[in-house]
Amino acid sequence: MVTCIQTQLLHTRTFQLRSSSSKKPTSLRCSAATPSTKKSYKITLLPGDGIGPEVVSVAKDVLLLTGSIHGIKLEFQEKLLGGAALDATGVPLPDDTLSVAKQSDAVLLGAIGGYKWDKNEKHLKPETGLLQLREGLRVFANLRPATVFPQLVDASTLKREIAEGVDLMVVRELTGGIYFGKPRGFGTNENGEETGFNTEIYAAHEASMFWRKRVMALAQEYPDVELSHMYVDNAAMQLVRYPKQFDTIVTNNIFGDILSDEASMITGSIGMLPSASLGDSGPGLFEPIHGSAPDIAGQDKANPFATVLSAAMLLKYGLGEVEAAERIESAVLETLNRGFRTADIYSAGTKLVGCKQLGEEILKSVESHAPAAAAV
């Protein structure tokens, strides 16, 4: 029996990912493809700003407990990034942070940014540090799963019959396009009006307008994969009209940024969604897709599920420790089954708890349950 996977490709995208640092075709590094024999790893923690430290603390505890159960030694080193780095060092990505991250086996990030730094010049914004980190680690493929958990289907903004069963992956090119394109800046037009401009540019080795041609050629090697192309405006509409039609969406940087956030709301809360950023070598970067939420920072209201699931992706895709990852995924499902919720996913009949208590409940589930069906 052959399973047919429908892979949607937006205009200016490629299914075969290529690194922006090389003109040669490259394979996406995925440690889960081969069982790992190494049982000792170095993890760089970047708590960042806002609720970042709160959710990373929970994820660290979950990783430590899971590692102890599976005989995996995890060594953590915490470094500064974003606004916290700006306040302490004057730059959003200190050299020491990047150096340590490069030497680790994987990097777990909380969140960056906040109102405090909104008026900074571009090179002194927390978000610039994140872009520099991605570039420095040479991660070019961003995996963003969007799964509607059965326990949270009624939290979706869509009708139950539309949202139920949604399980898709957005694969986003991460280091090219309008976020990195040059020239960019400000000028004046012939009428004396101030203008601003950015450049959406891709080279052949990065894909974009070349993607359809290359994907169609590559698709011949995988006849069991159903392939179609779609313009981004249509894709945005189809995501809310009938999201179950998608299995995998492969798209460029800015389209992927927008569509993955749209897909997140189908699931009921952006606080449930993890992500992984991978390259062809070196450590991957794993982080929740939500922001730093400065309005609730320090109030024990943050939802740590997305960061915990990012930790599961770290184990699965970054370290190849699939069984350990599945234990965490199962623990998330079990914690939801037991009715524990933070405010963003709370509904009548469930138990409203804070970030710390939810972390404690996840730990109980990790300790008491073996891996079951994967959540992401």
PDB file of C-alpha atoms in Angstrom, residues 7-302:
ATOM      1  CA  THR A   7       2.746  18.584  -1.493  1.00  0.00           C
ATOM      2  CA  GLN A   8       1.593  22.094  -2.302  1.00  0.00           C
ATOM      3  CA  LEU A   9       4.184  24.423  -3.802  1.00  0.00           C
ATOM      4  CA  LEU A  10       3.609  28.143  -3.973  1.00  0.00           C
ATOM      5  CA  HIS A  11       4.824  30.195  -6.896  1.00  0.00           C
ATOM      6  CA  THR A  12       8.550  30.919  -6.469  1.00  0.00           C
ATOM      7  CA  ARG A  13       9.465  27.925  -4.322  1.00  0.00           C
ATOM      8  CA  THR A  14      11.344  24.640  -4.380  1.00  0.00           C
ATOM      9  CA  PHE A  15      10.749  21.233  -2.879  1.00  0.00           C
ATOM     10  CA  GLN A  16      14.454  20.431  -3.135  1.00  0.00           C
ATOM     11  CA  LEU A  17      16.024  22.747  -0.593  1.00  0.00           C
ATOM     12  CA  ARG A  18      19.356  24.353  -1.297  1.00  0.00           C
ATOM     13  CA  SER A  19      21.644  26.278   0.986  1.00  0.00           C
ATOM     14  CA  SER A  20      22.125  29.953   0.256  1.00  0.00           C
ATOM     15  CA  SER A  21      25.799  29.552   1.188  1.00  0.00           C
ATOM     16  CA  SER A  22      26.552  27.128  -1.638  1.00  0.00           C
ATOM     17  CA  LYS A  23      25.822  27.056  -5.340  1.00  0.00           C
ATOM     18  CA  LYS A  24      25.741  23.260  -5.318  1.00  0.00           C
ATOM     19  CA  PRO A  25      22.679  21.190  -4.487  1.00  0.00           C
ATOM     20  CA  THR A  26      22.632  20.289  -0.807  1.00  0.00           C
ATOM     21  CA  SER A  27      20.723  17.815   1.292  1.00  0.00           C
ATOM     22  CA  LEU A  28      18.793  18.994   4.301  1.00  0.00           C
ATOM     23  CA  ARG A  29      20.518  17.665   7.401  1.00  0.00           C
ATOM     24  CA  CYS A  30      18.123  15.613   9.469  1.00  0.00           C
ATOM     25  CA  SER A  31      19.647  13.553  12.252  1.00  0.00           C
ATOM     26  CA  ALA A  32      16.429  11.564  12.600  1.00  0.00           C
ATOM     27  CA  ALA A  33      17.151   9.881   9.292  1.00  0.00           C
ATOM     28  CA  THR A  34      19.760   7.656  10.958  1.00  0.00           C
ATOM     29  CA  PRO A  35      19.775   6.370  14.537  1.00  0.00           C
ATOM     30  CA  SER A  36      22.155   8.272  16.780  1.00  0.00           C
ATOM     31  CA  THR A  37      24.930   6.421  18.624  1.00  0.00           C
ATOM     32  CA  LYS A  38      26.028   9.471  20.586  1.00  0.00           C
ATOM     33  CA  LYS A  39      24.422   9.848  23.999  1.00  0.00           C
ATOM     34  CA  SER A  40      26.030  13.075  25.196  1.00  0.00           C
ATOM     35  CA  TYR A  41      25.124  16.436  23.698  1.00  0.00           C
ATOM     36  CA  LYS A  42      25.799  20.120  24.189  1.00  0.00           C
ATOM     37  CA  ILE A  43      22.710  22.339  24.008  1.00  0.00           C
ATOM     38  CA  THR A  44      22.869  26.133  23.814  1.00  0.00           C
ATOM     39  CA  LEU A  45      19.918  27.822  25.514  1.00  0.00           C
ATOM     40  CA  LEU A  46      18.889  31.306  24.376  1.00  0.00           C
ATOM     41  CA  PRO A  47      16.010  32.347  26.663  1.00  0.00           C
ATOM     42  CA  GLY A  48      15.835  35.792  25.069  1.00  0.00           C
ATOM     43  CA  ASP A  49      13.194  38.322  26.104  1.00  0.00           C
ATOM     44  CA  GLY A  50       9.683  38.560  27.516  1.00  0.00           C
ATOM     45  CA  ILE A  51       8.230  35.131  28.252  1.00  0.00           C
ATOM     46  CA  GLY A  52      11.249  33.443  26.692  1.00  0.00           C
ATOM     47  CA  PRO A  53      13.039  32.645  29.964  1.00  0.00           C
ATOM     48  CA  GLU A  54       9.841  31.201  31.452  1.00  0.00           C
ATOM     49  CA  VAL A  55       9.095  28.778  28.623  1.00  0.00           C
ATOM     50  CA  VAL A  56      12.736  27.787  28.090  1.00  0.00           C
ATOM     51  CA  SER A  57      13.017  26.917  31.782  1.00  0.00           C
ATOM     52  CA  VAL A  58      10.109  24.486  31.409  1.00  0.00           C
ATOM     53  CA  ALA A  59      11.550  22.958  28.237  1.00  0.00           C
ATOM     54  CA  LYS A  60      14.961  22.520  29.871  1.00  0.00           C
ATOM     55  CA  ASP A  61      13.419  20.580  32.755  1.00  0.00           C
ATOM     56  CA  VAL A  62      11.510  18.391  30.304  1.00  0.00           C
ATOM     57  CA  LEU A  63      14.674  17.699  28.298  1.00  0.00           C
ATOM     58  CA  LEU A  64      16.641  16.819  31.436  1.00  0.00           C
ATOM     59  CA  LEU A  65      14.020  14.373  32.696  1.00  0.00           C
ATOM     60  CA  THR A  66      13.506  12.812  29.279  1.00  0.00           C
ATOM     61  CA  GLY A  67      17.248  12.506  28.813  1.00  0.00           C
ATOM     62  CA  SER A  68      17.685  10.770  32.159  1.00  0.00           C
ATOM     63  CA  ILE A  69      14.988   8.230  31.266  1.00  0.00           C
ATOM     64  CA  HIS A  70      16.568   7.457  27.898  1.00  0.00           C
ATOM     65  CA  GLY A  71      20.195   7.492  29.006  1.00  0.00           C
ATOM     66  CA  ILE A  72      21.000  10.760  27.238  1.00  0.00           C
ATOM     67  CA  LYS A  73      23.392  13.231  28.853  1.00  0.00           C
ATOM     68  CA  LEU A  74      22.544  16.842  28.052  1.00  0.00           C
ATOM     69  CA  GLU A  75      24.923  19.685  28.874  1.00  0.00           C
ATOM     70  CA  PHE A  76      23.354  23.153  28.751  1.00  0.00           C
ATOM     71  CA  GLN A  77      24.997  26.523  28.294  1.00  0.00           C
ATOM     72  CA  GLU A  78      22.868  29.665  28.495  1.00  0.00           C
ATOM     73  CA  LYS A  79      23.690  32.741  26.403  1.00  0.00           C
ATOM     74  CA  LEU A  80      22.227  36.159  25.587  1.00  0.00           C
ATOM     75  CA  LEU A  81      20.285  37.107  22.450  1.00  0.00           C
ATOM     76  CA  GLY A  82      17.960  39.921  21.425  1.00  0.00           C
ATOM     77  CA  GLY A  83      16.938  42.627  23.849  1.00  0.00           C
ATOM     78  CA  ALA A  84      18.640  40.939  26.791  1.00  0.00           C
ATOM     79  CA  ALA A  85      21.891  40.990  24.832  1.00  0.00           C
ATOM     80  CA  LEU A  86      21.386  44.629  23.846  1.00  0.00           C
ATOM     81  CA  ASP A  87      20.951  45.656  27.460  1.00  0.00           C
ATOM     82  CA  ALA A  88      23.980  43.712  28.627  1.00  0.00           C
ATOM     83  CA  THR A  89      26.423  44.134  25.723  1.00  0.00           C
ATOM     84  CA  GLY A  90      25.046  46.776  23.355  1.00  0.00           C
ATOM     85  CA  VAL A  91      24.519  44.346  20.446  1.00  0.00           C
ATOM     86  CA  PRO A  92      21.651  41.919  19.736  1.00  0.00           C
ATOM     87  CA  LEU A  93      23.968  38.964  18.994  1.00  0.00           C
ATOM     88  CA  PRO A  94      27.229  38.951  20.952  1.00  0.00           C
ATOM     89  CA  ASP A  95      30.180  37.162  19.340  1.00  0.00           C
ATOM     90  CA  ASP A  96      30.344  34.835  22.327  1.00  0.00           C
ATOM     91  CA  THR A  97      26.739  33.727  21.823  1.00  0.00           C
ATOM     92  CA  LEU A  98      27.286  32.842  18.172  1.00  0.00           C
ATOM     93  CA  SER A  99      30.569  31.082  18.925  1.00  0.00           C
ATOM     94  CA  VAL A 100      29.048  28.890  21.630  1.00  0.00           C
ATOM     95  CA  ALA A 101      25.972  28.162  19.488  1.00  0.00           C
ATOM     96  CA  LYS A 102      28.156  27.007  16.587  1.00  0.00           C
ATOM     97  CA  GLN A 103      30.030  24.601  18.833  1.00  0.00           C
ATOM     98  CA  SER A 104      26.888  23.015  20.262  1.00  0.00           C
ATOM     99  CA  ASP A 105      24.841  20.103  18.952  1.00  0.00           C
ATOM    100  CA  ALA A 106      21.597  22.084  18.953  1.00  0.00           C
ATOM    101  CA  VAL A 107      20.230  25.496  19.955  1.00  0.00           C
ATOM    102  CA  LEU A 108      16.949  26.108  21.808  1.00  0.00           C
ATOM    103  CA  LEU A 109      15.555  29.646  21.647  1.00  0.00           C
ATOM    104  CA  GLY A 110      12.706  31.158  23.685  1.00  0.00           C
ATOM    105  CA  ALA A 111      11.609  34.466  22.135  1.00  0.00           C
ATOM    106  CA  ILE A 112      13.103  37.861  21.362  1.00  0.00           C
ATOM    107  CA  GLY A 113      11.879  41.445  21.159  1.00  0.00           C
ATOM    108  CA  GLY A 114       9.708  43.854  23.106  1.00  0.00           C
ATOM    109  CA  TYR A 115       8.333  47.377  23.233  1.00  0.00           C
ATOM    110  CA  LYS A 116      11.481  48.615  24.972  1.00  0.00           C
ATOM    111  CA  TRP A 117      13.582  48.255  21.839  1.00  0.00           C
ATOM    112  CA  ASP A 118      10.995  49.118  19.158  1.00  0.00           C
ATOM    113  CA  LYS A 119      12.509  52.523  18.412  1.00  0.00           C
ATOM    114  CA  ASN A 120      16.078  51.283  18.094  1.00  0.00           C
ATOM    115  CA  GLU A 121      17.849  51.592  14.780  1.00  0.00           C
ATOM    116  CA  LYS A 122      17.591  48.471  12.651  1.00  0.00           C
ATOM    117  CA  HIS A 123      21.049  47.125  13.502  1.00  0.00           C
ATOM    118  CA  LEU A 124      20.211  47.501  17.194  1.00  0.00           C
ATOM    119  CA  LYS A 125      16.839  45.747  17.141  1.00  0.00           C
ATOM    120  CA  PRO A 126      16.467  42.346  18.850  1.00  0.00           C
ATOM    121  CA  GLU A 127      15.114  40.841  15.609  1.00  0.00           C
ATOM    122  CA  THR A 128      18.391  41.669  13.857  1.00  0.00           C
ATOM    123  CA  GLY A 129      20.145  39.384  16.312  1.00  0.00           C
ATOM    124  CA  LEU A 130      17.866  36.504  15.322  1.00  0.00           C
ATOM    125  CA  LEU A 131      18.495  37.076  11.617  1.00  0.00           C
ATOM    126  CA  GLN A 132      22.234  37.175  12.291  1.00  0.00           C
ATOM    127  CA  LEU A 133      21.997  33.961  14.300  1.00  0.00           C
ATOM    128  CA  ARG A 134      20.210  32.130  11.490  1.00  0.00           C
ATOM    129  CA  GLU A 135      22.774  33.384   9.020  1.00  0.00           C
ATOM    130  CA  GLY A 136      25.670  32.492  11.313  1.00  0.00           C
ATOM    131  CA  LEU A 137      24.392  28.947  11.867  1.00  0.00           C
ATOM    132  CA  ARG A 138      23.695  28.598   8.123  1.00  0.00           C
ATOM    133  CA  VAL A 139      20.235  27.198   8.738  1.00  0.00           C
ATOM    134  CA  PHE A 140      18.178  27.637   5.604  1.00  0.00           C
ATOM    135  CA  ALA A 141      15.158  25.345   5.989  1.00  0.00           C
ATOM    136  CA  ASN A 142      12.485  26.237   8.524  1.00  0.00           C
ATOM    137  CA  LEU A 143      10.040  23.453   9.443  1.00  0.00           C
ATOM    138  CA  ARG A 144       6.786  24.676  10.962  1.00  0.00           C
ATOM    139  CA  PRO A 145       4.217  21.974  11.756  1.00  0.00           C
ATOM    140  CA  ALA A 146       0.613  23.016  12.322  1.00  0.00           C
ATOM    141  CA  THR A 147      -1.385  20.256  13.960  1.00  0.00           C
ATOM    142  CA  VAL A 148      -4.889  20.582  15.365  1.00  0.00           C
ATOM    143  CA  PHE A 149      -4.831  18.556  18.560  1.00  0.00           C
ATOM    144  CA  PRO A 150      -8.113  16.681  19.117  1.00  0.00           C
ATOM    145  CA  GLN A 151      -8.288  18.138  22.624  1.00  0.00           C
ATOM    146  CA  LEU A 152      -8.131  21.706  21.258  1.00  0.00           C
ATOM    147  CA  VAL A 153     -10.196  21.509  18.096  1.00  0.00           C
ATOM    148  CA  ASP A 154     -12.894  23.742  19.577  1.00  0.00           C
ATOM    149  CA  ALA A 155     -10.274  26.425  20.278  1.00  0.00           C
ATOM    150  CA  SER A 156      -9.743  26.899  16.550  1.00  0.00           C
ATOM    151  CA  THR A 157     -11.193  29.998  14.938  1.00  0.00           C
ATOM    152  CA  LEU A 158     -12.597  27.723  12.217  1.00  0.00           C
ATOM    153  CA  LYS A 159     -15.626  25.446  12.453  1.00  0.00           C
ATOM    154  CA  ARG A 160     -14.910  22.009  13.917  1.00  0.00           C
ATOM    155  CA  GLU A 161     -15.582  20.216  10.647  1.00  0.00           C
ATOM    156  CA  ILE A 162     -13.000  22.423   8.905  1.00  0.00           C
ATOM    157  CA  ALA A 163     -10.272  22.332  11.567  1.00  0.00           C
ATOM    158  CA  GLU A 164     -10.567  18.743  12.771  1.00  0.00           C
ATOM    159  CA  GLY A 165      -7.790  16.526  11.430  1.00  0.00           C
ATOM    160  CA  VAL A 166      -5.543  19.309  10.120  1.00  0.00           C
ATOM    161  CA  ASP A 167      -1.916  18.164  10.205  1.00  0.00           C
ATOM    162  CA  LEU A 168       0.382  20.055   7.855  1.00  0.00           C
ATOM    163  CA  MET A 169       3.982  21.182   7.605  1.00  0.00           C
ATOM    164  CA  VAL A 170       5.188  24.488   6.206  1.00  0.00           C
ATOM    165  CA  VAL A 171       8.756  24.274   4.892  1.00  0.00           C
ATOM    166  CA  ARG A 172      10.062  27.815   4.608  1.00  0.00           C
ATOM    167  CA  GLU A 173      13.289  28.983   2.970  1.00  0.00           C
ATOM    168  CA  LEU A 174      14.938  31.038   5.680  1.00  0.00           C
ATOM    169  CA  THR A 175      17.995  32.992   4.585  1.00  0.00           C
ATOM    170  CA  GLY A 176      17.133  34.510   1.226  1.00  0.00           C
ATOM    171  CA  GLY A 177      14.547  36.825  -0.281  1.00  0.00           C
ATOM    172  CA  ILE A 178      13.296  40.193   0.841  1.00  0.00           C
ATOM    173  CA  TYR A 179      14.562  39.886   4.416  1.00  0.00           C
ATOM    174  CA  PHE A 180      18.153  39.731   3.198  1.00  0.00           C
ATOM    175  CA  GLY A 181      17.997  41.206  -0.324  1.00  0.00           C
ATOM    176  CA  LYS A 182      20.038  44.248  -1.308  1.00  0.00           C
ATOM    177  CA  PRO A 183      19.837  47.055  -2.247  1.00  0.00           C
ATOM    178  CA  ARG A 184      17.471  48.376   0.394  1.00  0.00           C
ATOM    179  CA  GLY A 185      16.987  51.783   1.933  1.00  0.00           C
ATOM    180  CA  PHE A 186      15.358  55.159   1.433  1.00  0.00           C
ATOM    181  CA  GLY A 187      15.379  57.703  -1.363  1.00  0.00           C
ATOM    182  CA  THR A 188      13.435  60.451  -3.069  1.00  0.00           C
ATOM    183  CA  ASN A 189      11.374  60.190  -6.251  1.00  0.00           C
ATOM    184  CA  GLU A 190      11.036  62.707  -9.079  1.00  0.00           C
ATOM    185  CA  ASN A 191       8.276  64.520  -7.168  1.00  0.00           C
ATOM    186  CA  GLY A 192      10.471  65.015  -4.124  1.00  0.00           C
ATOM    187  CA  GLU A 193       8.563  62.430  -2.072  1.00  0.00           C
ATOM    188  CA  GLU A 194      10.460  60.173   0.276  1.00  0.00           C
ATOM    189  CA  THR A 195      10.525  56.522  -0.868  1.00  0.00           C
ATOM    190  CA  GLY A 196      11.536  53.260   0.708  1.00  0.00           C
ATOM    191  CA  PHE A 197      12.585  50.052  -1.027  1.00  0.00           C
ATOM    192  CA  ASN A 198      13.487  46.442  -0.337  1.00  0.00           C
ATOM    193  CA  THR A 199      14.678  43.813  -2.782  1.00  0.00           C
ATOM    194  CA  GLU A 200      13.131  40.367  -3.187  1.00  0.00           C
ATOM    195  CA  ILE A 201      16.034  38.560  -4.801  1.00  0.00           C
ATOM    196  CA  TYR A 202      17.110  34.922  -5.162  1.00  0.00           C
ATOM    197  CA  ALA A 203      20.049  33.409  -7.005  1.00  0.00           C
ATOM    198  CA  ALA A 204      19.668  30.198  -8.980  1.00  0.00           C
ATOM    199  CA  HIS A 205      21.128  28.117  -6.154  1.00  0.00           C
ATOM    200  CA  GLU A 206      18.529  29.582  -3.759  1.00  0.00           C
ATOM    201  CA  ALA A 207      15.565  28.865  -6.067  1.00  0.00           C
ATOM    202  CA  SER A 208      12.550  31.269  -6.020  1.00  0.00           C
ATOM    203  CA  MET A 209      11.513  31.829  -9.649  1.00  0.00           C
ATOM    204  CA  PHE A 210      13.554  28.782 -10.586  1.00  0.00           C
ATOM    205  CA  TRP A 211      11.718  26.535  -8.146  1.00  0.00           C
ATOM    206  CA  ARG A 212       8.873  25.329 -10.327  1.00  0.00           C
ATOM    207  CA  LYS A 213      11.220  24.163 -13.072  1.00  0.00           C
ATOM    208  CA  ARG A 214      13.457  22.338 -10.631  1.00  0.00           C
ATOM    209  CA  VAL A 215      10.647  20.852  -8.593  1.00  0.00           C
ATOM    210  CA  MET A 216       8.907  19.492 -11.659  1.00  0.00           C
ATOM    211  CA  ALA A 217      12.143  17.779 -12.658  1.00  0.00           C
ATOM    212  CA  LEU A 218      12.657  16.416  -9.161  1.00  0.00           C
ATOM    213  CA  ALA A 219       9.054  15.241  -8.932  1.00  0.00           C
ATOM    214  CA  GLN A 220       9.721  12.662 -11.636  1.00  0.00           C
ATOM    215  CA  GLU A 221      11.914  10.819  -9.136  1.00  0.00           C
ATOM    216  CA  TYR A 222       9.002  10.589  -6.677  1.00  0.00           C
ATOM    217  CA  PRO A 223       5.929   9.459  -8.614  1.00  0.00           C
ATOM    218  CA  ASP A 224       4.036   8.615  -5.408  1.00  0.00           C
ATOM    219  CA  VAL A 225       4.074  12.261  -4.289  1.00  0.00           C
ATOM    220  CA  GLU A 226       1.202  14.355  -5.616  1.00  0.00           C
ATOM    221  CA  LEU A 227       2.606  17.729  -6.591  1.00  0.00           C
ATOM    222  CA  SER A 228       0.784  20.970  -7.374  1.00  0.00           C
ATOM    223  CA  HIS A 229       1.640  24.662  -7.554  1.00  0.00           C
ATOM    224  CA  MET A 230      -0.312  27.526  -6.067  1.00  0.00           C
ATOM    225  CA  TYR A 231      -0.041  31.314  -5.941  1.00  0.00           C
ATOM    226  CA  VAL A 232       0.339  32.697  -2.445  1.00  0.00           C
ATOM    227  CA  ASP A 233      -2.923  34.664  -2.402  1.00  0.00           C
ATOM    228  CA  ASN A 234      -4.851  31.526  -3.319  1.00  0.00           C
ATOM    229  CA  ALA A 235      -2.912  29.499  -0.745  1.00  0.00           C
ATOM    230  CA  ALA A 236      -3.820  31.982   1.991  1.00  0.00           C
ATOM    231  CA  MET A 237      -7.481  31.632   1.068  1.00  0.00           C
ATOM    232  CA  GLN A 238      -7.345  27.837   0.794  1.00  0.00           C
ATOM    233  CA  LEU A 239      -5.753  27.538   4.245  1.00  0.00           C
ATOM    234  CA  VAL A 240      -8.910  28.888   5.859  1.00  0.00           C
ATOM    235  CA  ARG A 241     -11.337  27.386   3.354  1.00  0.00           C
ATOM    236  CA  TYR A 242     -10.150  23.765   3.444  1.00  0.00           C
ATOM    237  CA  PRO A 243      -6.826  23.337   5.285  1.00  0.00           C
ATOM    238  CA  LYS A 244      -6.949  19.527   5.233  1.00  0.00           C
ATOM    239  CA  GLN A 245      -6.063  19.605   1.530  1.00  0.00           C
ATOM    240  CA  PHE A 246      -2.482  20.449   2.516  1.00  0.00           C
ATOM    241  CA  ASP A 247       0.157  18.027   3.751  1.00  0.00           C
ATOM    242  CA  THR A 248       3.317  20.006   3.032  1.00  0.00           C
ATOM    243  CA  ILE A 249       3.711  23.573   1.814  1.00  0.00           C
ATOM    244  CA  VAL A 250       7.144  24.583   0.549  1.00  0.00           C
ATOM    245  CA  THR A 251       7.621  28.297   0.085  1.00  0.00           C
ATOM    246  CA  ASN A 252      10.021  31.223   0.180  1.00  0.00           C
ATOM    247  CA  ASN A 253      10.982  33.298   3.177  1.00  0.00           C
ATOM    248  CA  ILE A 254       8.304  35.994   3.368  1.00  0.00           C
ATOM    249  CA  PHE A 255       5.436  33.792   2.115  1.00  0.00           C
ATOM    250  CA  GLY A 256       6.375  31.103   4.639  1.00  0.00           C
ATOM    251  CA  ASP A 257       6.496  33.636   7.438  1.00  0.00           C
ATOM    252  CA  ILE A 258       2.958  34.779   6.662  1.00  0.00           C
ATOM    253  CA  LEU A 259       1.354  31.425   5.859  1.00  0.00           C
ATOM    254  CA  SER A 260       2.797  29.609   8.864  1.00  0.00           C
ATOM    255  CA  ASP A 261       1.366  32.278  11.182  1.00  0.00           C
ATOM    256  CA  GLU A 262      -1.985  31.932   9.427  1.00  0.00           C
ATOM    257  CA  ALA A 263      -1.822  28.163   9.808  1.00  0.00           C
ATOM    258  CA  SER A 264      -1.048  28.566  13.494  1.00  0.00           C
ATOM    259  CA  MET A 265      -4.415  30.137  14.189  1.00  0.00           C
ATOM    260  CA  ILE A 266      -6.179  27.142  12.672  1.00  0.00           C
ATOM    261  CA  THR A 267      -4.761  25.136  15.574  1.00  0.00           C
ATOM    262  CA  GLY A 268      -6.351  27.390  18.191  1.00  0.00           C
ATOM    263  CA  SER A 269      -3.291  29.111  19.594  1.00  0.00           C
ATOM    264  CA  ILE A 270       0.115  30.230  18.400  1.00  0.00           C
ATOM    265  CA  GLY A 271       1.296  29.025  21.799  1.00  0.00           C
ATOM    266  CA  MET A 272       1.067  25.404  20.631  1.00  0.00           C
ATOM    267  CA  LEU A 273       3.372  25.525  17.618  1.00  0.00           C
ATOM    268  CA  PRO A 274       7.069  24.636  17.506  1.00  0.00           C
ATOM    269  CA  SER A 275       9.600  25.075  14.722  1.00  0.00           C
ATOM    270  CA  ALA A 276      12.968  23.793  13.576  1.00  0.00           C
ATOM    271  CA  SER A 277      15.540  25.576  11.416  1.00  0.00           C
ATOM    272  CA  LEU A 278      18.058  23.240   9.811  1.00  0.00           C
ATOM    273  CA  GLY A 279      21.036  23.422   7.491  1.00  0.00           C
ATOM    274  CA  ASP A 280      23.205  20.887   5.714  1.00  0.00           C
ATOM    275  CA  SER A 281      25.655  20.742   8.656  1.00  0.00           C
ATOM    276  CA  GLY A 282      26.100  22.144  12.128  1.00  0.00           C
ATOM    277  CA  PRO A 283      23.545  22.670  14.884  1.00  0.00           C
ATOM    278  CA  GLY A 284      19.877  23.305  14.204  1.00  0.00           C
ATOM    279  CA  LEU A 285      17.891  26.122  15.776  1.00  0.00           C
ATOM    280  CA  PHE A 286      14.660  25.183  17.555  1.00  0.00           C
ATOM    281  CA  GLU A 287      12.095  27.700  18.807  1.00  0.00           C
ATOM    282  CA  PRO A 288       8.377  28.310  19.333  1.00  0.00           C
ATOM    283  CA  ILE A 289       6.855  30.474  16.643  1.00  0.00           C
ATOM    284  CA  HIS A 290       5.172  32.815  19.122  1.00  0.00           C
ATOM    285  CA  GLY A 291       6.662  36.146  20.116  1.00  0.00           C
ATOM    286  CA  SER A 292       8.004  37.425  23.425  1.00  0.00           C
ATOM    287  CA  ALA A 293       4.568  38.573  24.692  1.00  0.00           C
ATOM    288  CA  PRO A 294       5.941  41.353  26.917  1.00  0.00           C
ATOM    289  CA  ASP A 295       2.429  42.146  28.170  1.00  0.00           C
ATOM    290  CA  ILE A 296       2.325  38.874  30.145  1.00  0.00           C
ATOM    291  CA  ALA A 297       6.047  38.402  30.818  1.00  0.00           C
ATOM    292  CA  GLY A 298       6.857  37.508  34.415  1.00  0.00           C
ATOM    293  CA  GLN A 299       3.207  36.839  35.306  1.00  0.00           C
ATOM    294  CA  ASP A 300       3.310  33.029  34.996  1.00  0.00           C
ATOM    295  CA  LYS A 301       0.729  33.155  32.192  1.00  0.00           C
ATOM    296  CA  ALA A 302       2.854  31.921  29.288  1.00  0.00           C
TER     297      ALA A 302
END
